[in-house]
PDB file of C-alpha atoms in Angstrom:
ATOM      1  CA  ASP D  26       3.378   8.609 -18.446  1.00 54.00           C
ATOM      2  CA  ALA D  27       3.089   6.769 -15.142  1.00 62.00           C
ATOM      3  CA  ASP D  28       4.892   8.275 -12.168  1.00 86.00           C
ATOM      4  CA  VAL D  29       6.050   4.836 -11.015  1.00 91.00           C
ATOM      5  CA  THR D  30       6.875   2.091 -13.527  1.00 93.00           C
ATOM      6  CA  GLN D  31       7.522  -1.534 -12.669  1.00 95.00           C
ATOM      7  CA  THR D  32       8.987  -4.248 -14.856  1.00 95.00           C
ATOM      8  CA  PRO D  33       8.207  -7.014 -15.503  1.00 95.00           C
ATOM      9  CA  ARG D  34       4.447  -6.898 -14.956  1.00 94.00           C
ATOM     10  CA  ASN D  35       4.234 -10.674 -14.873  1.00 94.00           C
ATOM     11  CA  ARG D  36       6.899 -13.311 -14.428  1.00 95.00           C
ATOM     12  CA  ILE D  37       6.852 -17.053 -13.960  1.00 96.00           C
ATOM     13  CA  THR D  38      10.039 -18.661 -12.774  1.00 95.00           C
ATOM     14  CA  LYS D  39      11.317 -21.825 -11.132  1.00 96.00           C
ATOM     15  CA  THR D  40      12.546 -22.517  -7.648  1.00 97.00           C
ATOM     16  CA  GLY D  41      16.180 -21.530  -7.215  1.00 96.00           C
ATOM     17  CA  LYS D  42      16.285 -18.975 -10.004  1.00 96.00           C
ATOM     18  CA  ARG D  43      17.449 -15.414  -9.471  1.00 96.00           C
ATOM     19  CA  ILE D  44      14.835 -12.793 -10.202  1.00 96.00           C
ATOM     20  CA  MET D  45      15.064  -9.010 -10.363  1.00 97.00           C
ATOM     21  CA  LEU D  46      12.075  -6.694 -10.269  1.00 97.00           C
ATOM     22  CA  GLU D  47      12.764  -3.154 -11.364  1.00 97.00           C
ATOM     23  CA  CYS D  48      11.136   0.096 -10.415  1.00 96.00           C
ATOM     24  CA  SER D  49      11.651   3.575 -11.786  1.00 95.00           C
ATOM     25  CA  GLN D  50      10.001   6.881 -10.931  1.00 93.00           C
ATOM     26  CA  THR D  51       9.900  10.133 -12.838  1.00 90.00           C
ATOM     27  CA  LYS D  52       9.233  12.590 -10.026  1.00 83.00           C
ATOM     28  CA  GLY D  53      12.641  12.892  -8.425  1.00 87.00           C
ATOM     29  CA  HIS D  54      11.475  11.576  -5.044  1.00 87.00           C
ATOM     30  CA  ASP D  55      14.128  10.536  -2.550  1.00 88.00           C
ATOM     31  CA  ARG D  56      12.137   7.815  -0.831  1.00 89.00           C
ATOM     32  CA  MET D  57      11.149   4.565  -2.495  1.00 92.00           C
ATOM     33  CA  TYR D  58       9.549   1.399  -1.113  1.00 93.00           C
ATOM     34  CA  TRP D  59       8.955  -2.229  -2.033  1.00 95.00           C
ATOM     35  CA  TYR D  60       5.834  -3.955  -0.737  1.00 94.00           C
ATOM     36  CA  ARG D  61       4.549  -7.467  -1.136  1.00 96.00           C
ATOM     37  CA  GLN D  62       0.829  -8.259  -1.302  1.00 94.00           C
ATOM     38  CA  ASP D  63      -0.625 -11.661  -0.513  1.00 92.00           C
ATOM     39  CA  PRO D  64      -4.345 -12.474  -0.428  1.00 83.00           C
ATOM     40  CA  GLY D  65      -5.775 -11.835   3.031  1.00 79.00           C
ATOM     41  CA  LEU D  66      -2.526 -10.384   4.355  1.00 81.00           C
ATOM     42  CA  GLY D  67      -2.586  -6.864   2.991  1.00 86.00           C
ATOM     43  CA  LEU D  68       0.663  -5.164   2.024  1.00 90.00           C
ATOM     44  CA  ARG D  69       3.868  -5.855   3.870  1.00 92.00           C
ATOM     45  CA  LEU D  70       6.990  -3.741   3.597  1.00 91.00           C
ATOM     46  CA  ILE D  71      10.091  -5.521   2.282  1.00 95.00           C
ATOM     47  CA  TYR D  72      12.679  -2.742   1.940  1.00 94.00           C
ATOM     48  CA  TYR D  73      12.704   1.025   1.781  1.00 92.00           C
ATOM     49  CA  SER D  74      15.225   3.635   0.786  1.00 92.00           C
ATOM     50  CA  PHE D  75      15.446   7.278   1.850  1.00 88.00           C
ATOM     51  CA  ASP D  76      18.119   8.088  -0.708  1.00 88.00           C
ATOM     52  CA  VAL D  77      20.763   6.342  -2.795  1.00 91.00           C
ATOM     53  CA  LYS D  78      22.968   5.628   0.205  1.00 91.00           C
ATOM     54  CA  ASP D  79      20.235   4.825   2.711  1.00 91.00           C
ATOM     55  CA  ILE D  80      18.646   1.358   2.488  1.00 93.00           C
ATOM     56  CA  ASN D  81      16.509  -0.087   5.252  1.00 91.00           C
ATOM     57  CA  LYS D  82      14.960  -3.459   5.938  1.00 92.00           C
ATOM     58  CA  GLY D  83      11.235  -3.641   6.311  1.00 90.00           C
ATOM     59  CA  GLU D  84       8.970  -6.157   7.953  1.00 87.00           C
ATOM     60  CA  ILE D  85       9.823  -9.134   5.711  1.00 93.00           C
ATOM     61  CA  SER D  86      13.274  -8.634   4.177  1.00 94.00           C
ATOM     62  CA  ASP D  87      14.561 -12.223   4.511  1.00 95.00           C
ATOM     63  CA  GLY D  88      15.138 -13.787   1.099  1.00 95.00           C
ATOM     64  CA  TYR D  89      15.218 -10.406  -0.645  1.00 97.00           C
ATOM     65  CA  SER D  90      17.841  -7.810  -1.470  1.00 97.00           C
ATOM     66  CA  VAL D  91      17.612  -4.371  -3.051  1.00 97.00           C
ATOM     67  CA  SER D  92      19.735  -1.970  -5.022  1.00 96.00           C
ATOM     68  CA  ARG D  93      19.218   1.779  -5.367  1.00 96.00           C
ATOM     69  CA  GLN D  94      21.119   2.393  -8.578  1.00 91.00           C
ATOM     70  CA  ALA D  95      20.054   6.024  -8.849  1.00 93.00           C
ATOM     71  CA  GLN D  96      17.516   8.326  -7.299  1.00 93.00           C
ATOM     72  CA  ALA D  97      14.995   7.177  -9.880  1.00 94.00           C
ATOM     73  CA  LYS D  98      15.649   3.434  -9.735  1.00 96.00           C
ATOM     74  CA  PHE D  99      15.085   0.895  -6.985  1.00 97.00           C
ATOM     75  CA  SER D 100      15.411  -2.827  -7.789  1.00 97.00           C
ATOM     76  CA  LEU D 101      14.268  -5.812  -5.758  1.00 98.00           C
ATOM     77  CA  SER D 102      16.087  -9.134  -6.139  1.00 97.00           C
ATOM     78  CA  LEU D 103      15.241 -12.654  -5.117  1.00 96.00           C
ATOM     79  CA  GLU D 104      18.599 -14.416  -5.136  1.00 91.00           C
ATOM     80  CA  SER D 105      17.092 -17.903  -5.056  1.00 95.00           C
ATOM     81  CA  ALA D 106      13.347 -17.809  -5.541  1.00 95.00           C
ATOM     82  CA  ILE D 107      11.107 -20.145  -3.567  1.00 96.00           C
ATOM     83  CA  PRO D 108       7.392 -20.907  -4.040  1.00 96.00           C
ATOM     84  CA  ASN D 109       6.232 -18.925  -1.002  1.00 94.00           C
ATOM     85  CA  GLN D 110       7.607 -15.810  -2.660  1.00 97.00           C
ATOM     86  CA  THR D 111       4.797 -16.079  -5.177  1.00 96.00           C
ATOM     87  CA  ALA D 112       2.981 -12.778  -4.698  1.00 96.00           C
ATOM     88  CA  LEU D 113       2.153  -9.392  -6.151  1.00 95.00           C
ATOM     89  CA  TYR D 114       4.975  -6.918  -5.615  1.00 96.00           C
ATOM     90  CA  PHE D 115       4.536  -3.159  -5.536  1.00 95.00           C
ATOM     91  CA  CYS D 116       6.983  -0.315  -5.703  1.00 94.00           C
ATOM     92  CA  ALA D 117       5.858   2.998  -4.241  1.00 91.00           C
ATOM     93  CA  THR D 118       7.169   6.495  -3.663  1.00 89.00           C
ATOM     94  CA  PRO D 119       6.117   9.655  -1.709  1.00 76.00           C
ATOM     95  CA  PRO D 120       5.508  12.549  -1.233  1.00 59.00           C
ATOM     96  CA  GLY D 121       2.888  12.884   1.447  1.00 63.00           C
ATOM     97  CA  GLU D 122       0.895   9.953   0.225  1.00 76.00           C
ATOM     98  CA  LEU D 123       2.335   6.976  -1.638  1.00 80.00           C
ATOM     99  CA  PHE D 124       2.163   6.639  -5.402  1.00 83.00           C
ATOM    100  CA  PHE D 125       2.165   2.987  -6.394  1.00 88.00           C
ATOM    101  CA  GLY D 126       3.325   1.221  -9.512  1.00 89.00           C
ATOM    102  CA  GLU D 127       0.955  -1.182 -11.221  1.00 89.00           C
ATOM    103  CA  GLY D 128       2.613  -4.172  -9.617  1.00 92.00           C
ATOM    104  CA  SER D 129       4.735  -7.141 -10.656  1.00 94.00           C
ATOM    105  CA  ARG D 130       3.023 -10.496 -10.374  1.00 93.00           C
ATOM    106  CA  LEU D 131       5.624 -13.149  -9.642  1.00 94.00           C
ATOM    107  CA  THR D 132       4.915 -16.881  -9.686  1.00 94.00           C
ATOM    108  CA  VAL D 133       7.576 -19.268  -8.455  1.00 93.00           C
ATOM    109  CA  LEU D 134       6.983 -22.884  -9.445  1.00 94.00           C
TER     110      LEU D 134
ATOM    111  CA  SER T  20       1.839  -5.761  15.139  1.00 49.00           C
ATOM    112  CA  GLN T  21       1.298  -2.071  14.442  1.00 51.00           C
ATOM    113  CA  GLN T  22      -0.807  -2.973  11.455  1.00 66.00           C
ATOM    114  CA  GLY T  23      -4.183  -1.302  11.158  1.00 74.00           C
ATOM    115  CA  GLU T  24      -7.178  -3.572  11.018  1.00 84.00           C
ATOM    116  CA  GLU T  25     -10.147  -2.903   8.799  1.00 86.00           C
ATOM    117  CA  ASP T  26     -13.698  -3.917   9.495  1.00 86.00           C
ATOM    118  CA  PRO T  27     -15.681  -5.506   7.950  1.00 89.00           C
ATOM    119  CA  GLN T  28     -13.542  -7.752   5.764  1.00 90.00           C
ATOM    120  CA  ALA T  29     -16.177  -7.698   3.047  1.00 93.00           C
ATOM    121  CA  LEU T  30     -19.148  -5.464   2.349  1.00 94.00           C
ATOM    122  CA  SER T  31     -21.859  -5.827  -0.273  1.00 96.00           C
ATOM    123  CA  ILE T  32     -24.333  -3.018  -0.876  1.00 96.00           C
ATOM    124  CA  GLN T  33     -26.778  -1.784  -3.481  1.00 96.00           C
ATOM    125  CA  GLU T  34     -25.888   1.077  -5.778  1.00 97.00           C
ATOM    126  CA  GLY T  35     -26.966   4.363  -4.229  1.00 97.00           C
ATOM    127  CA  GLU T  36     -26.459   3.196  -0.651  1.00 97.00           C
ATOM    128  CA  ASN T  37     -23.720   4.486   1.614  1.00 97.00           C
ATOM    129  CA  ALA T  38     -20.729   2.312   2.477  1.00 96.00           C
ATOM    130  CA  THR T  39     -19.001   2.629   5.826  1.00 97.00           C
ATOM    131  CA  MET T  40     -15.640   1.000   6.467  1.00 96.00           C
ATOM    132  CA  ASN T  41     -13.694   1.097   9.709  1.00 96.00           C
ATOM    133  CA  CYS T  42     -10.050   0.909  10.656  1.00 95.00           C
ATOM    134  CA  SER T  43      -8.498   0.454  14.080  1.00 95.00           C
ATOM    135  CA  TYR T  44      -4.856   0.746  15.055  1.00 92.00           C
ATOM    136  CA  LYS T  45      -2.741   0.261  18.148  1.00 90.00           C
ATOM    137  CA  THR T  46      -0.185   3.040  18.594  1.00 87.00           C
ATOM    138  CA  SER T  47      -0.131   6.817  18.166  1.00 87.00           C
ATOM    139  CA  ILE T  48       0.024   8.057  14.598  1.00 87.00           C
ATOM    140  CA  ASN T  49       1.184  11.021  12.543  1.00 86.00           C
ATOM    141  CA  ASN T  50      -1.532  10.418   9.988  1.00 88.00           C
ATOM    142  CA  LEU T  51      -3.872   7.794   8.607  1.00 92.00           C
ATOM    143  CA  GLN T  52      -4.504   7.241   4.928  1.00 93.00           C
ATOM    144  CA  TRP T  53      -7.064   5.354   2.877  1.00 95.00           C
ATOM    145  CA  TYR T  54      -6.223   3.677  -0.418  1.00 94.00           C
ATOM    146  CA  ARG T  55      -8.275   1.946  -3.067  1.00 95.00           C
ATOM    147  CA  GLN T  56      -7.226  -1.008  -5.206  1.00 94.00           C
ATOM    148  CA  ASN T  57      -9.066  -2.279  -8.245  1.00 93.00           C
ATOM    149  CA  SER T  58      -8.531  -5.961  -8.900  1.00 88.00           C
ATOM    150  CA  GLY T  59      -4.925  -6.707  -9.830  1.00 81.00           C
ATOM    151  CA  ARG T  60      -3.955  -3.045 -10.017  1.00 88.00           C
ATOM    152  CA  GLY T  61      -1.799  -0.749  -7.933  1.00 89.00           C
ATOM    153  CA  LEU T  62      -3.149   1.106  -4.943  1.00 90.00           C
ATOM    154  CA  VAL T  63      -4.464   4.609  -5.427  1.00 92.00           C
ATOM    155  CA  HIS T  64      -4.376   7.153  -2.639  1.00 92.00           C
ATOM    156  CA  LEU T  65      -7.816   8.448  -1.643  1.00 94.00           C
ATOM    157  CA  ILE T  66      -7.425  10.673   1.372  1.00 94.00           C
ATOM    158  CA  LEU T  67      -5.056  11.486   4.234  1.00 93.00           C
ATOM    159  CA  ILE T  68      -6.155  12.661   7.669  1.00 94.00           C
ATOM    160  CA  ARG T  69      -3.637  13.994  10.163  1.00 92.00           C
ATOM    161  CA  SER T  70      -3.647  13.165  13.837  1.00 92.00           C
ATOM    162  CA  ASN T  71      -4.881  16.655  14.751  1.00 94.00           C
ATOM    163  CA  GLU T  72      -7.836  16.446  12.354  1.00 96.00           C
ATOM    164  CA  ARG T  73     -11.173  14.868  13.167  1.00 97.00           C
ATOM    165  CA  GLU T  74     -12.943  14.849   9.830  1.00 97.00           C
ATOM    166  CA  LYS T  75     -12.079  15.341   6.212  1.00 97.00           C
ATOM    167  CA  HIS T  76     -14.070  15.329   2.991  1.00 96.00           C
ATOM    168  CA  SER T  77     -13.176  14.667  -0.620  1.00 94.00           C
ATOM    169  CA  GLY T  78     -16.038  14.453  -3.076  1.00 96.00           C
ATOM    170  CA  ARG T  79     -18.223  11.525  -1.987  1.00 97.00           C
ATOM    171  CA  LEU T  80     -15.673  10.448   0.605  1.00 97.00           C
ATOM    172  CA  ARG T  81     -15.807  11.359   4.247  1.00 98.00           C
ATOM    173  CA  VAL T  82     -13.123  10.240   6.674  1.00 98.00           C
ATOM    174  CA  THR T  83     -13.252  10.588  10.434  1.00 98.00           C
ATOM    175  CA  LEU T  84     -10.503  10.008  12.955  1.00 97.00           C
ATOM    176  CA  ASP T  85     -10.905   9.363  16.665  1.00 97.00           C
ATOM    177  CA  THR T  86      -7.451   9.271  18.211  1.00 95.00           C
ATOM    178  CA  SER T  87      -8.849   8.485  21.668  1.00 95.00           C
ATOM    179  CA  LYS T  88     -10.344   5.261  20.292  1.00 95.00           C
ATOM    180  CA  LYS T  89      -7.530   4.764  17.783  1.00 95.00           C
ATOM    181  CA  SER T  90      -9.997   4.323  14.980  1.00 96.00           C
ATOM    182  CA  SER T  91     -11.015   5.813  11.656  1.00 96.00           C
ATOM    183  CA  SER T  92     -13.942   5.386   9.343  1.00 97.00           C
ATOM    184  CA  LEU T  93     -14.323   5.891   5.611  1.00 97.00           C
ATOM    185  CA  LEU T  94     -17.780   6.707   4.325  1.00 98.00           C
ATOM    186  CA  ILE T  95     -18.571   6.538   0.631  1.00 97.00           C
ATOM    187  CA  THR T  96     -21.905   8.206  -0.052  1.00 97.00           C
ATOM    188  CA  ALA T  97     -24.240   7.375  -2.919  1.00 97.00           C
ATOM    189  CA  SER T  98     -22.142   4.405  -3.968  1.00 97.00           C
ATOM    190  CA  ARG T  99     -21.720   3.414  -7.604  1.00 97.00           C
ATOM    191  CA  ALA T 100     -20.875   0.103  -9.222  1.00 96.00           C
ATOM    192  CA  ALA T 101     -17.501   1.638 -10.117  1.00 95.00           C
ATOM    193  CA  ASP T 102     -16.699   1.914  -6.401  1.00 97.00           C
ATOM    194  CA  THR T 103     -16.325  -1.868  -6.321  1.00 97.00           C
ATOM    195  CA  ALA T 104     -12.749  -2.409  -5.158  1.00 96.00           C
ATOM    196  CA  SER T 105     -10.631  -3.231  -2.131  1.00 95.00           C
ATOM    197  CA  TYR T 106     -10.014  -0.455   0.365  1.00 96.00           C
ATOM    198  CA  PHE T 107      -7.016  -0.257   2.666  1.00 94.00           C
ATOM    199  CA  CYS T 108      -6.190   1.921   5.601  1.00 94.00           C
ATOM    200  CA  ALA T 109      -2.546   2.746   6.200  1.00 92.00           C
ATOM    201  CA  THR T 110      -1.013   4.293   9.271  1.00 89.00           C
ATOM    202  CA  ASP T 111       2.094   6.388   9.628  1.00 83.00           C
ATOM    203  CA  PHE T 112       3.166   5.835  13.202  1.00 77.00           C
ATOM    204  CA  LEU T 113       4.398   8.583  15.471  1.00 66.00           C
ATOM    205  CA  GLY T 114       8.173   8.535  15.635  1.00 64.00           C
ATOM    206  CA  SER T 115       8.615   6.837  12.291  1.00 58.00           C
ATOM    207  CA  GLY T 116       9.298  10.084  10.474  1.00 57.00           C
ATOM    208  CA  ALA T 117       7.018  11.660   7.905  1.00 49.00           C
ATOM    209  CA  ASN T 118       5.642   8.820   5.817  1.00 48.00           C
ATOM    210  CA  SER T 119       8.769   6.742   6.349  1.00 63.00           C
ATOM    211  CA  LYS T 120       6.974   3.443   6.902  1.00 73.00           C
ATOM    212  CA  LEU T 121       3.317   3.249   6.107  1.00 83.00           C
ATOM    213  CA  THR T 122       1.761   0.128   7.594  1.00 86.00           C
ATOM    214  CA  PHE T 123      -1.241  -1.280   5.755  1.00 89.00           C
ATOM    215  CA  GLY T 124      -4.233  -3.231   6.950  1.00 89.00           C
ATOM    216  CA  LYS T 125      -5.496  -6.354   5.226  1.00 90.00           C
ATOM    217  CA  GLY T 126      -8.160  -4.518   3.280  1.00 92.00           C
ATOM    218  CA  ILE T 127     -11.922  -4.465   2.864  1.00 94.00           C
ATOM    219  CA  THR T 128     -13.572  -5.846  -0.248  1.00 94.00           C
ATOM    220  CA  LEU T 129     -16.473  -3.641  -1.288  1.00 96.00           C
ATOM    221  CA  SER T 130     -18.987  -4.879  -3.837  1.00 96.00           C
ATOM    222  CA  VAL T 131     -21.582  -2.456  -5.124  1.00 96.00           C
ATOM    223  CA  ARG T 132     -24.454  -4.169  -6.916  1.00 94.00           C
ATOM    224  CA  PRO T 133     -26.026  -2.307  -9.840  1.00 91.00           C
TER     225      PRO T 133
END
């Protein structure tokens, strides 16, 4: 089983819709991260969490919110999706080095 | 931006040749890491080098770190077609806490021709 699981793997939605991307990890790590990847821009940090009660904004948090429902679960929400949020989204977790999920490809029309 | 920058942006070599990729950064670091990404997949950690280390090896990978020049290089020896992927350097900046906020570069696209 994968250490980090993301759902959905692919999603197409329309402008203005609310979208939730979910991430779960099986290793009991405290820290979890959400990154966004765009072609030519590398990975940019959206939000990160050090534990259930500790949520921090990353480099590009505007337009996104997160929820750490449990140590194992960290969800990313787009309250009102817009086309420039079309990207590949990754959840990741330590220790030492990051373990990444397989990604959630989101297309906003 | 604290983001590391990789060089070159793209690299095409013949199978069996060595591939050298470089990364530069701007501020002091705790460690620097290299990741690999196959097309459309998640990133996979390759190797981590700490700020007090100068060189590290893992199989066909060799990473060097020069903190005075704020740069690192990743060498893949005897490349294979399966090494075709994008490679990213990521930096954990001093003062950010252990691995609290890894900052990634834009990546290098490596193509290894059979």
